[in-house]
Amino acid sequence: MVVMNGEPHTEHPTDPQGAQYAGGPGPGGSAFPRPEKVDPITGLDLVAWFFAQTQKDHSFYPLHKSTITFFNVMNFKTINQRFSYQGGNAYLCKFRDELKRLFEGETVLRAGADHLVVISLNLSPEEIAMRVAMLNKVMGNYEGGLRNQIKAGIYIADGTPQKPIIMMDRASLACREVHGIFNKDYCVYDDALKNKHEQKQYVLDHFDEAFEKGYFHVYYQPVVRALTGKVCGYEALARWIDPVKGIIPPFIFIDVLEKVHLIHKLDAYIIEQACKDLRDDIDSGYAYEPISVNLSRLDFELSDVNKVVNDAVAKYDIPKEYLVLEVTESAIASDLTSLGDHIKEFRDEGYQVWIDDFGSGYSSFNNLQTYDFDFLKIDMNFLRNFDKTPKSKVIIASIVDMAKKLGIHTLAEGVETKEQYEFLKSIGCELIQGYYFSKPIPLEDYQNKRAELCSFETNESPEERTYFDCIGEVNFLDNAPLRKHHLEVTSDIPLAILERTERNYTGLYTNKAFMTVINSFGANTIEDVVRILRRENTQETMDKIFEHLLWAEKSNEIVEYSMPLNENKINCKARFVGHMGNKFAYMFVVRNITLRDKETTPSKNRLQF
């Protein structure tokens, strides 16, 4: 029996026997004992009582023709903590009132904890979805500045008699499908969700058997060097091929194994198998490449992952640089305090450590500040709307530029088209992975085509890898690619922002390169430049400069002009930026042409022809 509004809160609102609902039938029971009728907090009838009535009197409510909508308040503990239990009770009562208003004429019930239920006879899923959206609009901005979401799961009865608790479980299951998905408020229970749930249960029931009988297989997806198109590595991926279910999708069994804390067993198996397969490649005399394996948060929490990796490498005598460790975003985003020590230990021992799925989590950029990585794998989601969302190109290019400046190599996964590949190559992303080159394939396919797939015609040699890794450090997006970077934020383009009021000019911003240029002809500020201009030029010249700026303002195009200044010839490019009242802002790029022409004295590093 629930004592307080949402406490104690359980992960699942029902168990298979319905014990979460007071008075639910036991494993062999066919009728509900006498549960309480009314919830003392909301005044709503309780689900347990309502179900008991439908079991006792089949004319009480045509449940077999109804639609059950199960509601769950996200982060309800936060509401209790911020507003006390009394405040949480008030929230539930407001929640109740909104449901009664939006679902007028339907049955609203309390299911315990932070769960309310609507049982309706007259509403379609589309109509319910519309009301769920309206509910979140009202409840999403709760008083006190708390932003909150309410999720809903919808189960539509098929007209046949069913146990009420099963119907409720299905609505609850649909609700859990959208837990943690910010932009989705509801889910409808359907055959696809039913199959997914059954597969997850199958995974739980047959995981040990799959290990014992070798149903897990390692598939390998090639990683390709963008500049050459040659294979330069592989990612090891787990596949479950079951004699009964066929191929069980990874998103099914990985999700289940993570939730039941068994994923570290699978990851340890993949690590060992990758080392074994790599040893076979080395011994075969064919080309072999580094293999990357994934390490999740639970690998670090539930096992001595450093020992697992080192034991497998030692067992098969694998060079450490040929086993690459991909640390997932979820592992890095966790509160695991020792993760930095693990990463440092791996890198100190000679392993490469990559950050996987970069950009998929809110803490991605903080991770680059906290940990040291050799490679950054750009999350494939950035490429999914590549053709329709121009912002994707800007974001990807910015990530590559940033990584290069931090001394980190880059790889993009999920590449499916030539356009994506050509763009990534043009911005200097070094490695490419995706269906454009190959889907993950079993080891047997490589062994059957070794002459084609495992020769140095199609694969990098160790010497090529070292060579192209050096080339990969060049930042194609930098305005000064020849300069070596030492975590400095600089620009070699002499840039300034100038503000004009009538014919008076003041400087709002100048960078270091701009100051170097104006220092070369005796000026220290933009105001100094203006004074020198007025001193050395006629009013006609000053009028022409003014006309250039007016034209830039009206045309919104770049203007370029040259002028003499203190025995120097200066080239200027300007673009209008914006205005406020009688203030007008322009962006300037200025170069001293005379100084450049005078640089005839050769430096010790300059060849003269």
Coordinates of C-alpha atoms in Angstrom, one line a residue:
M1 CA 0.0 0.0 0.0
V2 CA 1.4 3.4 -1.0
V3 CA 2.0 5.5 2.1
M4 CA 3.2 8.7 0.4
N5 CA 2.6 10.2 -3.0
G6 CA 5.4 8.7 -5.1
E7 CA 7.4 6.8 -2.5
P8 CA 8.5 4.1 -2.4
H9 CA 8.9 4.3 -6.2
T10 CA 9.6 1.1 -8.1
E11 CA 11.1 0.7 -11.6
H12 CA 8.0 -1.2 -12.8
P13 CA 4.5 -0.4 -11.8
T14 CA 3.4 -4.1 -11.9
D15 CA 5.0 -7.4 -11.5
P16 CA 3.8 -10.5 -13.4
Q17 CA 1.3 -11.4 -10.7
G18 CA 0.1 -7.9 -10.2
A19 CA 1.5 -7.6 -6.7
Q20 CA 2.3 -3.9 -7.1
Y21 CA -1.4 -3.2 -7.1
A22 CA -2.9 -3.8 -3.6
G23 CA -4.9 -6.9 -3.6
G24 CA -3.7 -8.2 -7.0
P25 CA -4.4 -11.8 -7.8
G26 CA -1.6 -14.3 -6.9
P27 CA -0.2 -16.8 -9.3
G28 CA -3.2 -19.0 -9.0
G29 CA -5.9 -16.5 -8.0
S30 CA -8.8 -15.6 -10.2
A31 CA -10.4 -12.8 -8.2
F32 CA -9.1 -9.8 -6.3
P33 CA -9.5 -9.7 -2.5
R34 CA -11.0 -6.6 -1.1
P35 CA -8.7 -3.7 -1.9
E36 CA -9.2 -0.2 -0.8
K37 CA -11.5 1.8 -3.0
V38 CA -10.3 5.4 -2.9
D39 CA -6.8 6.8 -2.9
P40 CA -6.5 9.1 0.1
I41 CA -4.2 11.7 -1.7
T42 CA -6.1 12.3 -5.0
G43 CA -9.5 11.0 -4.1
L44 CA -9.5 8.9 -7.2
D45 CA -10.6 5.3 -7.3
L46 CA -7.7 2.9 -7.2
V47 CA -6.8 0.7 -10.1
A48 CA -6.8 -2.4 -7.9
W49 CA -10.3 -1.8 -6.7
F50 CA -11.5 -1.0 -10.3
F51 CA -10.0 -4.2 -11.6
A52 CA -11.5 -6.2 -8.8
Q53 CA -14.9 -4.9 -9.7
T54 CA -14.5 -5.9 -13.4
Q55 CA -13.5 -9.4 -12.3
K56 CA -16.4 -9.7 -9.9
D57 CA -19.0 -8.2 -12.1
H58 CA -18.5 -8.4 -15.9
S59 CA -21.2 -5.8 -16.5
F60 CA -19.4 -3.3 -14.3
Y61 CA -17.3 -2.0 -17.2
P62 CA -16.6 -3.3 -20.7
L63 CA -12.8 -3.4 -20.1
H64 CA -12.3 -5.7 -23.2
K65 CA -13.5 -2.8 -25.4
S66 CA -11.5 -0.1 -23.8
T67 CA -8.2 1.8 -24.2
I68 CA -5.9 2.0 -21.2
T69 CA -3.5 5.0 -21.0
F70 CA -0.9 4.7 -18.3
F71 CA 0.8 7.9 -17.2
N72 CA 4.2 8.3 -15.5
V73 CA 5.7 11.5 -14.1
M74 CA 9.4 11.8 -15.0
N75 CA 11.7 12.6 -12.1
F76 CA 9.0 12.7 -9.5
K77 CA 11.5 12.3 -6.8
T78 CA 12.8 15.8 -7.7
I79 CA 9.4 17.3 -7.1
N80 CA 9.2 15.7 -3.7
Q81 CA 12.7 16.9 -2.8
R82 CA 12.1 20.4 -4.0
F83 CA 8.6 20.9 -2.7
S84 CA 8.4 18.3 0.1
Y85 CA 5.9 15.5 0.1
Q86 CA 3.1 18.0 0.6
G87 CA 4.2 19.7 -2.5
G88 CA 4.3 16.4 -4.3
N89 CA 0.8 15.7 -3.2
A90 CA -0.3 19.0 -4.6
Y91 CA 1.3 18.2 -7.9
L92 CA -0.6 14.9 -8.1
C93 CA -3.8 16.7 -7.4
K94 CA -3.2 19.2 -10.2
F95 CA -2.3 16.3 -12.4
R96 CA -5.6 14.6 -11.5
D97 CA -7.5 17.8 -12.2
E98 CA -5.9 18.2 -15.7
L99 CA -6.7 14.5 -16.6
K100 CA -10.3 14.9 -15.5
R101 CA -10.6 18.1 -17.6
L102 CA -8.9 16.7 -20.7
F103 CA -10.5 13.2 -20.4
E104 CA -14.0 14.4 -19.3
G105 CA -16.4 11.5 -19.3
E106 CA -13.7 8.9 -19.1
T107 CA -12.4 6.9 -16.0
V108 CA -9.4 8.4 -14.2
L109 CA -7.7 6.1 -11.6
R110 CA -4.6 6.1 -9.3
A111 CA -2.2 3.2 -9.9
G112 CA 0.2 4.0 -7.1
A113 CA 3.5 6.0 -6.8
D114 CA 3.4 8.7 -9.5
H115 CA 1.2 6.8 -11.9
L116 CA -2.3 7.8 -13.0
V117 CA -4.4 5.8 -15.4
V118 CA -7.2 6.8 -17.8
I119 CA -9.6 4.1 -19.1
S120 CA -11.6 5.2 -22.1
L121 CA -14.2 3.9 -24.5
N122 CA -14.6 6.8 -26.9
L123 CA -11.1 8.0 -27.8
S124 CA -8.8 7.0 -30.6
P125 CA -5.0 6.8 -30.0
E126 CA -4.7 10.1 -32.0
E127 CA -7.1 11.9 -29.8
I128 CA -5.4 10.6 -26.7
A129 CA -2.0 11.7 -28.1
M130 CA -3.4 15.2 -28.6
R131 CA -4.6 15.3 -25.0
V132 CA -1.2 14.0 -23.8
A133 CA 0.5 16.9 -25.6
M134 CA -2.0 19.4 -24.0
L135 CA -1.3 17.8 -20.6
N136 CA 2.5 18.3 -21.0
K137 CA 1.9 21.9 -22.1
V138 CA 0.1 22.6 -18.8
M139 CA 2.2 20.4 -16.4
G140 CA 5.6 20.9 -18.2
N141 CA 6.3 24.2 -16.5
Y142 CA 5.5 23.6 -12.9
E143 CA 5.5 26.4 -10.4
G144 CA 8.9 27.1 -8.8
G145 CA 10.7 26.9 -12.2
L146 CA 10.6 23.1 -12.4
R147 CA 10.5 21.8 -16.0
N148 CA 8.9 18.3 -16.1
Q149 CA 7.6 15.7 -18.5
I150 CA 4.8 13.2 -18.2
K151 CA 5.0 10.1 -20.4
A152 CA 2.1 7.9 -21.5
G153 CA 1.7 4.4 -22.7
I154 CA -1.4 3.4 -24.6
Y155 CA -2.9 -0.1 -24.9
I156 CA -6.0 -0.8 -27.1
A157 CA -8.0 -3.8 -26.1
D158 CA -8.9 -6.1 -29.0
G159 CA -12.4 -7.0 -27.8
T160 CA -11.5 -10.4 -26.3
P161 CA -11.6 -11.0 -22.6
Q162 CA -8.1 -10.5 -21.0
K163 CA -6.8 -10.3 -17.5
P164 CA -6.8 -6.7 -16.5
I165 CA -3.4 -6.9 -15.1
I166 CA -2.0 -8.0 -18.5
M167 CA -3.7 -5.1 -20.2
M168 CA -2.2 -2.7 -17.6
D169 CA 1.2 -4.2 -18.0
R170 CA 1.1 -3.6 -21.7
A171 CA 0.2 0.0 -21.3
S172 CA 3.0 0.4 -18.7
L173 CA 5.4 -1.3 -21.1
A174 CA 4.5 1.1 -23.8
C175 CA 5.1 4.0 -21.4
R176 CA 8.6 2.7 -20.5
E177 CA 9.5 2.7 -24.2
V178 CA 9.5 6.6 -24.2
H179 CA 11.3 6.9 -20.9
G180 CA 14.3 9.2 -21.4
I181 CA 13.3 10.2 -24.9
F182 CA 12.8 14.0 -24.6
N183 CA 10.9 14.6 -27.8
K184 CA 8.4 11.8 -27.5
D185 CA 5.5 11.9 -25.0
Y186 CA 3.7 8.6 -25.7
C187 CA 3.9 5.1 -27.2
V188 CA 1.2 2.8 -28.4
Y189 CA 1.5 -0.9 -27.6
D190 CA 1.6 -2.8 -30.9
D191 CA 2.9 -6.0 -32.5
A192 CA 6.4 -4.5 -33.0
L193 CA 6.6 -3.6 -29.3
K194 CA 5.2 -7.0 -28.3
N195 CA 7.9 -8.7 -30.4
K196 CA 10.6 -6.5 -29.0
H197 CA 9.5 -7.3 -25.4
E198 CA 9.4 -11.0 -26.2
Q199 CA 12.9 -10.9 -27.7
K200 CA 14.2 -9.1 -24.6
Q201 CA 12.7 -11.8 -22.4
Y202 CA 14.2 -14.5 -24.7
V203 CA 17.6 -12.8 -24.2
L204 CA 17.2 -13.0 -20.4
D205 CA 16.2 -16.7 -20.6
H206 CA 18.8 -17.9 -23.0
F207 CA 21.9 -15.7 -22.5
D208 CA 23.9 -18.4 -20.7
E209 CA 22.9 -21.0 -23.3
A210 CA 24.1 -18.6 -26.1
F211 CA 27.5 -18.4 -24.5
E212 CA 27.8 -22.1 -23.8
K213 CA 26.7 -23.1 -27.4
G214 CA 28.6 -20.4 -29.3
Y215 CA 25.6 -18.5 -30.6
F216 CA 27.6 -15.2 -30.2
H217 CA 29.7 -14.3 -33.3
V218 CA 32.1 -11.4 -34.0
Y219 CA 31.4 -9.4 -37.1
Y220 CA 34.0 -7.0 -38.4
Q221 CA 33.3 -3.6 -40.1
P222 CA 36.2 -2.1 -42.0
V223 CA 37.6 1.4 -41.2
V224 CA 38.9 3.2 -44.3
R225 CA 41.5 5.9 -44.8
A226 CA 39.7 8.9 -46.4
L227 CA 42.7 10.0 -48.4
T228 CA 43.5 6.6 -50.0
G229 CA 40.4 4.5 -49.7
K230 CA 42.5 1.7 -48.1
V231 CA 41.3 -0.4 -45.2
C232 CA 43.3 0.7 -42.1
G233 CA 41.3 -1.0 -39.3
Y234 CA 38.2 -2.9 -38.2
E235 CA 35.6 -2.6 -35.5
A236 CA 34.6 -5.8 -33.7
L237 CA 30.9 -6.0 -33.3
A238 CA 28.8 -8.7 -31.4
R239 CA 26.1 -10.6 -33.3
W240 CA 23.7 -13.2 -31.7
I241 CA 22.7 -15.8 -34.3
D242 CA 20.1 -18.0 -32.5
P243 CA 18.9 -21.4 -33.9
V244 CA 15.3 -20.5 -32.9
K245 CA 15.1 -16.7 -33.3
G246 CA 17.6 -16.2 -36.0
I247 CA 19.6 -13.0 -35.8
I248 CA 18.7 -11.1 -32.6
P249 CA 19.4 -7.4 -33.2
P250 CA 22.2 -5.9 -31.1
F251 CA 20.1 -3.1 -29.8
I252 CA 17.9 -5.7 -28.2
F253 CA 20.4 -7.9 -26.4
I254 CA 22.9 -5.2 -25.6
D255 CA 20.1 -3.1 -23.9
V256 CA 19.0 -6.1 -21.9
L257 CA 22.5 -7.2 -20.9
E258 CA 23.3 -3.7 -19.7
K259 CA 20.2 -3.5 -17.6
V260 CA 20.9 -6.9 -15.9
H261 CA 24.6 -6.1 -15.5
L262 CA 25.9 -8.9 -17.8
I263 CA 27.3 -6.8 -20.6
H264 CA 30.9 -7.1 -19.3
K265 CA 30.8 -10.9 -19.9
L266 CA 29.9 -10.3 -23.6
D267 CA 32.5 -7.5 -24.0
A268 CA 35.3 -9.8 -22.4
Y269 CA 34.3 -12.5 -25.0
I270 CA 34.5 -10.0 -27.9
I271 CA 38.0 -8.8 -26.7
E272 CA 39.3 -12.3 -26.5
Q273 CA 37.8 -13.3 -29.8
A274 CA 39.2 -10.2 -31.5
C275 CA 42.7 -11.0 -30.2
K276 CA 42.4 -14.6 -31.4
D277 CA 41.3 -13.6 -34.9
L278 CA 44.0 -11.0 -35.1
R279 CA 46.6 -13.6 -34.2
D280 CA 45.3 -15.8 -37.0
D281 CA 45.6 -12.9 -39.4
I282 CA 49.2 -12.3 -38.3
D283 CA 50.1 -15.9 -38.7
S284 CA 48.5 -16.2 -42.1
G285 CA 50.9 -13.8 -43.8
Y286 CA 48.1 -11.6 -45.1
A287 CA 47.7 -7.9 -44.3
Y288 CA 46.3 -7.3 -40.9
E289 CA 45.0 -4.1 -39.3
P290 CA 44.2 -2.8 -35.8
I291 CA 40.9 -4.0 -34.4
S292 CA 38.8 -1.8 -32.1
V293 CA 36.6 -3.1 -29.3
N294 CA 34.0 -1.3 -27.3
L295 CA 34.2 -0.7 -23.5
S296 CA 31.1 0.4 -21.7
R297 CA 30.6 1.9 -18.2
L298 CA 29.8 -1.5 -16.8
D299 CA 33.0 -3.0 -18.0
F300 CA 34.9 -0.6 -15.7
E301 CA 32.4 -1.0 -12.8
L302 CA 31.9 -4.8 -12.9
S303 CA 35.3 -6.1 -13.9
D304 CA 39.0 -5.4 -13.8
V305 CA 38.8 -4.3 -17.4
N306 CA 42.6 -3.5 -17.6
K307 CA 43.3 -7.1 -16.6
V308 CA 40.8 -8.5 -19.1
V309 CA 42.4 -6.6 -21.9
N310 CA 46.0 -7.4 -20.9
D311 CA 45.3 -11.1 -20.4
A312 CA 43.8 -11.5 -23.8
V313 CA 46.6 -9.5 -25.5
A314 CA 49.2 -11.6 -23.7
K315 CA 47.5 -14.9 -24.4
Y316 CA 47.5 -14.3 -28.1
D317 CA 50.8 -12.3 -28.2
I318 CA 49.1 -9.3 -29.9
P319 CA 51.0 -6.0 -30.3
K320 CA 49.2 -3.5 -28.0
E321 CA 48.9 -0.9 -30.7
Y322 CA 46.8 -3.4 -32.7
L323 CA 44.0 -3.6 -30.1
V324 CA 42.1 -0.2 -30.0
L325 CA 39.8 0.5 -27.1
E326 CA 36.7 2.5 -27.8
V327 CA 35.2 4.0 -24.6
T328 CA 31.5 4.8 -25.1
E329 CA 30.0 8.1 -24.3
S330 CA 27.8 6.5 -21.6
A331 CA 30.9 5.3 -19.8
I332 CA 32.5 8.8 -19.9
A333 CA 29.3 10.5 -18.9
S334 CA 29.0 8.4 -15.8
D335 CA 30.2 9.3 -12.3
L336 CA 33.0 6.7 -12.4
T337 CA 35.8 8.5 -10.7
S338 CA 38.5 6.0 -11.6
L339 CA 37.8 6.2 -15.4
G340 CA 40.6 8.8 -15.9
D341 CA 43.1 6.4 -14.2
H342 CA 42.0 3.5 -16.4
I343 CA 42.3 5.6 -19.6
K344 CA 45.8 6.8 -18.6
E345 CA 46.9 3.3 -17.7
F346 CA 45.8 2.0 -21.0
R347 CA 47.6 4.7 -23.0
D348 CA 50.7 4.5 -20.9
E349 CA 50.8 0.7 -21.7
G350 CA 50.7 1.4 -25.4
Y351 CA 47.0 1.1 -26.3
Q352 CA 45.1 3.6 -28.3
V353 CA 42.0 4.9 -26.5
W354 CA 39.2 6.4 -28.6
I355 CA 36.1 8.3 -27.5
D356 CA 33.1 6.7 -29.3
D357 CA 29.8 8.4 -30.3
F358 CA 31.2 11.9 -29.8
G359 CA 28.3 14.4 -29.8
S360 CA 25.7 11.9 -28.6
G361 CA 25.8 13.2 -24.9
Y362 CA 25.6 16.5 -23.2
S363 CA 29.1 16.1 -21.7
S364 CA 31.0 15.4 -24.8
F365 CA 33.1 18.6 -24.8
N366 CA 33.8 18.4 -21.1
N367 CA 35.1 14.9 -21.7
L368 CA 37.8 16.3 -24.1
Q369 CA 38.8 18.7 -21.4
T370 CA 39.0 16.0 -18.7
Y371 CA 40.5 13.0 -20.5
D372 CA 43.1 12.3 -23.2
F373 CA 42.1 10.4 -26.3
D374 CA 43.9 9.3 -29.5
F375 CA 40.9 9.4 -31.7
L376 CA 37.4 11.0 -31.7
K377 CA 34.6 9.0 -33.4
I378 CA 31.9 11.4 -34.6
D379 CA 28.4 10.2 -33.8
M380 CA 26.6 8.9 -36.9
N381 CA 23.5 10.9 -36.0
F382 CA 25.1 14.0 -37.4
L383 CA 25.1 12.3 -40.8
R384 CA 21.5 11.0 -40.8
N385 CA 20.0 14.3 -42.0
F386 CA 23.2 15.4 -43.8
D387 CA 21.4 16.2 -47.1
K388 CA 18.5 18.1 -45.5
T389 CA 20.3 19.9 -42.7
P390 CA 23.1 22.2 -43.7
K391 CA 23.9 22.8 -40.1
S392 CA 25.2 19.2 -39.9
K393 CA 28.2 20.1 -42.2
V394 CA 29.1 23.1 -40.1
I395 CA 28.9 21.1 -36.8
I396 CA 31.0 18.2 -38.3
A397 CA 33.6 20.6 -39.7
S398 CA 33.8 22.4 -36.4
I399 CA 34.4 19.1 -34.5
V400 CA 37.2 18.1 -36.9
D401 CA 38.8 21.5 -36.7
M402 CA 38.6 21.4 -32.8
A403 CA 40.0 17.9 -32.6
K404 CA 43.0 18.7 -34.8
K405 CA 43.8 21.7 -32.7
L406 CA 43.7 19.5 -29.6
G407 CA 46.0 16.9 -31.3
I408 CA 43.3 14.3 -31.6
H409 CA 42.7 12.2 -34.8
T410 CA 39.1 11.9 -36.2
L411 CA 36.9 9.2 -37.6
A412 CA 33.3 9.5 -38.8
E413 CA 31.0 6.5 -38.6
G414 CA 27.7 5.9 -40.3
V415 CA 28.9 7.0 -43.7
E416 CA 26.4 5.8 -46.3
T417 CA 26.8 8.0 -49.4
K418 CA 29.5 9.3 -51.7
E419 CA 28.5 12.9 -50.9
Q420 CA 29.1 12.3 -47.2
Y421 CA 32.5 10.6 -47.9
E422 CA 33.7 13.4 -50.2
F423 CA 32.7 16.1 -47.7
L424 CA 34.4 14.3 -44.8
K425 CA 37.5 13.9 -46.9
S426 CA 37.5 17.6 -47.9
I427 CA 37.5 18.8 -44.3
G428 CA 40.3 16.5 -43.2
C429 CA 38.4 13.8 -41.4
E430 CA 41.0 11.0 -41.5
L431 CA 39.1 7.7 -41.2
I432 CA 35.7 6.7 -42.5
Q433 CA 33.4 3.8 -41.4
G434 CA 30.0 2.9 -42.7
Y435 CA 27.8 1.0 -45.2
Y436 CA 29.2 3.1 -48.1
F437 CA 32.3 0.9 -47.9
S438 CA 31.0 -2.2 -46.1
K439 CA 28.5 -3.4 -43.6
P440 CA 29.8 -5.6 -40.7
I441 CA 30.5 -9.1 -42.0
P442 CA 31.5 -12.4 -40.4
L443 CA 35.1 -13.6 -40.3
E444 CA 34.3 -16.4 -42.7
D445 CA 33.6 -13.8 -45.5
Y446 CA 37.1 -12.4 -45.0
Q447 CA 38.7 -15.8 -45.0
N448 CA 36.9 -16.8 -48.2
K449 CA 38.1 -13.7 -50.0
R450 CA 41.5 -13.2 -48.4
A451 CA 43.3 -12.6 -51.7
E452 CA 40.9 -9.8 -52.4
L453 CA 40.2 -8.4 -49.0
C454 CA 43.4 -9.0 -47.1
S455 CA 46.2 -7.9 -49.5
F456 CA 48.3 -4.7 -49.3
E457 CA 46.6 -3.5 -52.4
T458 CA 43.5 -2.9 -50.4
N459 CA 45.0 -2.6 -46.9
E460 CA 47.5 -0.3 -45.3
S461 CA 50.9 -1.5 -44.3
P462 CA 52.3 -0.5 -40.9
E463 CA 54.6 2.0 -42.6
E464 CA 51.7 3.6 -44.5
R465 CA 49.7 3.8 -41.2
T466 CA 52.5 5.8 -39.5
Y467 CA 53.0 8.0 -42.6
F468 CA 49.3 8.9 -43.0
D469 CA 48.8 9.4 -39.3
C470 CA 51.4 12.2 -39.6
I471 CA 49.6 13.6 -42.6
G472 CA 46.3 13.4 -40.6
E473 CA 47.6 15.9 -38.1
V474 CA 47.4 18.6 -40.8
N475 CA 44.3 20.8 -40.3
F476 CA 42.7 21.5 -43.7
L477 CA 40.3 24.0 -42.1
D478 CA 43.0 26.2 -40.4
N479 CA 43.8 29.6 -41.9
A480 CA 47.5 29.0 -41.0
P481 CA 47.9 25.2 -41.6
L482 CA 51.7 25.5 -41.7
R483 CA 52.0 26.7 -38.2
K484 CA 52.3 24.1 -35.5
H485 CA 49.6 24.4 -32.8
H486 CA 50.3 24.3 -29.1
L487 CA 46.8 24.8 -27.8
E488 CA 46.9 28.4 -28.8
V489 CA 43.7 30.2 -30.0
T490 CA 45.1 32.6 -32.7
S491 CA 44.4 33.8 -36.2
D492 CA 46.9 35.0 -38.8
I493 CA 44.2 37.1 -40.6
P494 CA 44.5 40.8 -39.5
L495 CA 40.9 41.5 -38.4
A496 CA 39.2 44.5 -36.8
I497 CA 35.7 45.7 -36.2
L498 CA 35.3 49.4 -36.8
E499 CA 32.3 51.6 -35.8
R500 CA 31.3 54.7 -37.7
T501 CA 29.2 57.5 -36.4
E502 CA 28.7 60.1 -39.2
R503 CA 32.4 60.4 -40.3
N504 CA 34.0 59.6 -37.0
Y505 CA 35.6 56.1 -36.6
T506 CA 36.4 54.1 -33.4
G507 CA 37.7 50.6 -33.0
L508 CA 35.5 47.9 -31.2
Y509 CA 37.8 45.0 -31.7
T510 CA 41.3 44.2 -33.1
N511 CA 43.2 40.9 -33.1
K512 CA 46.9 40.4 -32.7
A513 CA 47.6 40.0 -36.4
F514 CA 45.8 43.3 -37.1
M515 CA 47.8 45.1 -34.5
T516 CA 51.0 43.8 -36.1
V517 CA 50.0 45.3 -39.5
I518 CA 49.1 48.8 -38.2
N519 CA 52.3 48.8 -36.0
S520 CA 54.3 48.4 -39.2
F521 CA 53.3 51.9 -40.4
G522 CA 53.5 53.6 -37.0
A523 CA 50.0 53.2 -35.6
N524 CA 48.9 51.7 -32.3
T525 CA 45.1 52.0 -32.5
I526 CA 42.4 52.4 -35.2
E527 CA 42.1 56.0 -34.2
D528 CA 45.8 56.4 -35.0
V529 CA 45.2 55.0 -38.4
V530 CA 42.3 57.5 -39.0
R531 CA 44.6 60.4 -38.0
I532 CA 47.4 59.3 -40.3
L533 CA 44.9 58.9 -43.1
R534 CA 43.5 62.4 -42.7
R535 CA 47.0 63.9 -42.4
E536 CA 48.4 62.3 -45.5
N537 CA 45.4 62.3 -47.8
T538 CA 43.2 64.9 -49.5
Q539 CA 39.5 65.3 -48.6
E540 CA 38.7 63.7 -52.0
T541 CA 40.5 60.5 -50.9
M542 CA 38.7 60.5 -47.6
D543 CA 35.4 61.0 -49.4
K544 CA 36.1 58.0 -51.6
I545 CA 36.8 55.8 -48.6
F546 CA 33.5 57.0 -47.1
E547 CA 31.7 56.1 -50.4
H548 CA 33.2 52.7 -50.3
L549 CA 31.8 52.0 -46.9
L550 CA 28.3 53.3 -47.9
W551 CA 28.4 51.0 -50.9
A552 CA 29.3 48.1 -48.7
E553 CA 26.4 48.9 -46.4
K554 CA 23.9 49.1 -49.3
S555 CA 25.1 46.2 -51.3
N556 CA 26.0 43.9 -48.4
E557 CA 29.1 42.9 -50.4
I558 CA 32.8 43.0 -49.7
V559 CA 34.6 46.2 -50.9
E560 CA 38.3 46.3 -51.5
Y561 CA 40.6 49.3 -52.0
S562 CA 44.2 50.4 -51.6
M563 CA 45.7 53.6 -50.3
P564 CA 49.0 55.2 -49.3
L565 CA 49.7 55.4 -45.6
N566 CA 52.9 56.7 -44.0
E567 CA 55.1 55.7 -47.0
N568 CA 53.3 52.3 -47.2
K569 CA 50.7 51.0 -49.5
I570 CA 47.8 49.5 -47.6
N571 CA 45.2 47.0 -48.9
C572 CA 41.8 47.0 -47.2
K573 CA 38.8 44.7 -47.5
A574 CA 35.6 45.6 -45.6
R575 CA 32.2 44.2 -45.1
F576 CA 29.2 45.9 -43.5
V577 CA 28.1 44.0 -40.3
G578 CA 25.1 46.0 -38.9
H579 CA 23.8 49.2 -37.5
M580 CA 21.9 50.7 -34.6
G581 CA 20.6 54.3 -34.9
N582 CA 23.4 56.4 -36.3
K583 CA 26.1 53.8 -35.5
F584 CA 27.4 51.5 -38.3
A585 CA 29.7 48.6 -37.8
Y586 CA 32.2 47.2 -40.4
M587 CA 34.6 44.3 -40.4
F588 CA 38.1 45.0 -41.8
V589 CA 41.0 42.9 -43.0
V590 CA 44.1 45.0 -43.6
R591 CA 47.5 44.1 -45.1
N592 CA 50.6 46.2 -45.6
I593 CA 51.6 45.5 -49.3
T594 CA 54.8 47.6 -49.1
L595 CA 56.0 45.6 -46.1
R596 CA 55.4 42.4 -47.9
D597 CA 57.2 43.5 -51.0
K598 CA 60.2 44.7 -48.9
E599 CA 60.7 41.3 -47.3
T600 CA 63.5 40.4 -49.7
T601 CA 66.1 39.4 -47.1
P602 CA 66.0 35.6 -47.0
S603 CA 65.5 33.8 -43.7
K604 CA 67.7 30.8 -42.9
N605 CA 64.7 28.5 -43.8
R606 CA 63.8 30.2 -47.1
L607 CA 65.2 29.0 -50.5
Q608 CA 65.9 31.6 -53.1
F609 CA 65.5 30.9 -56.8

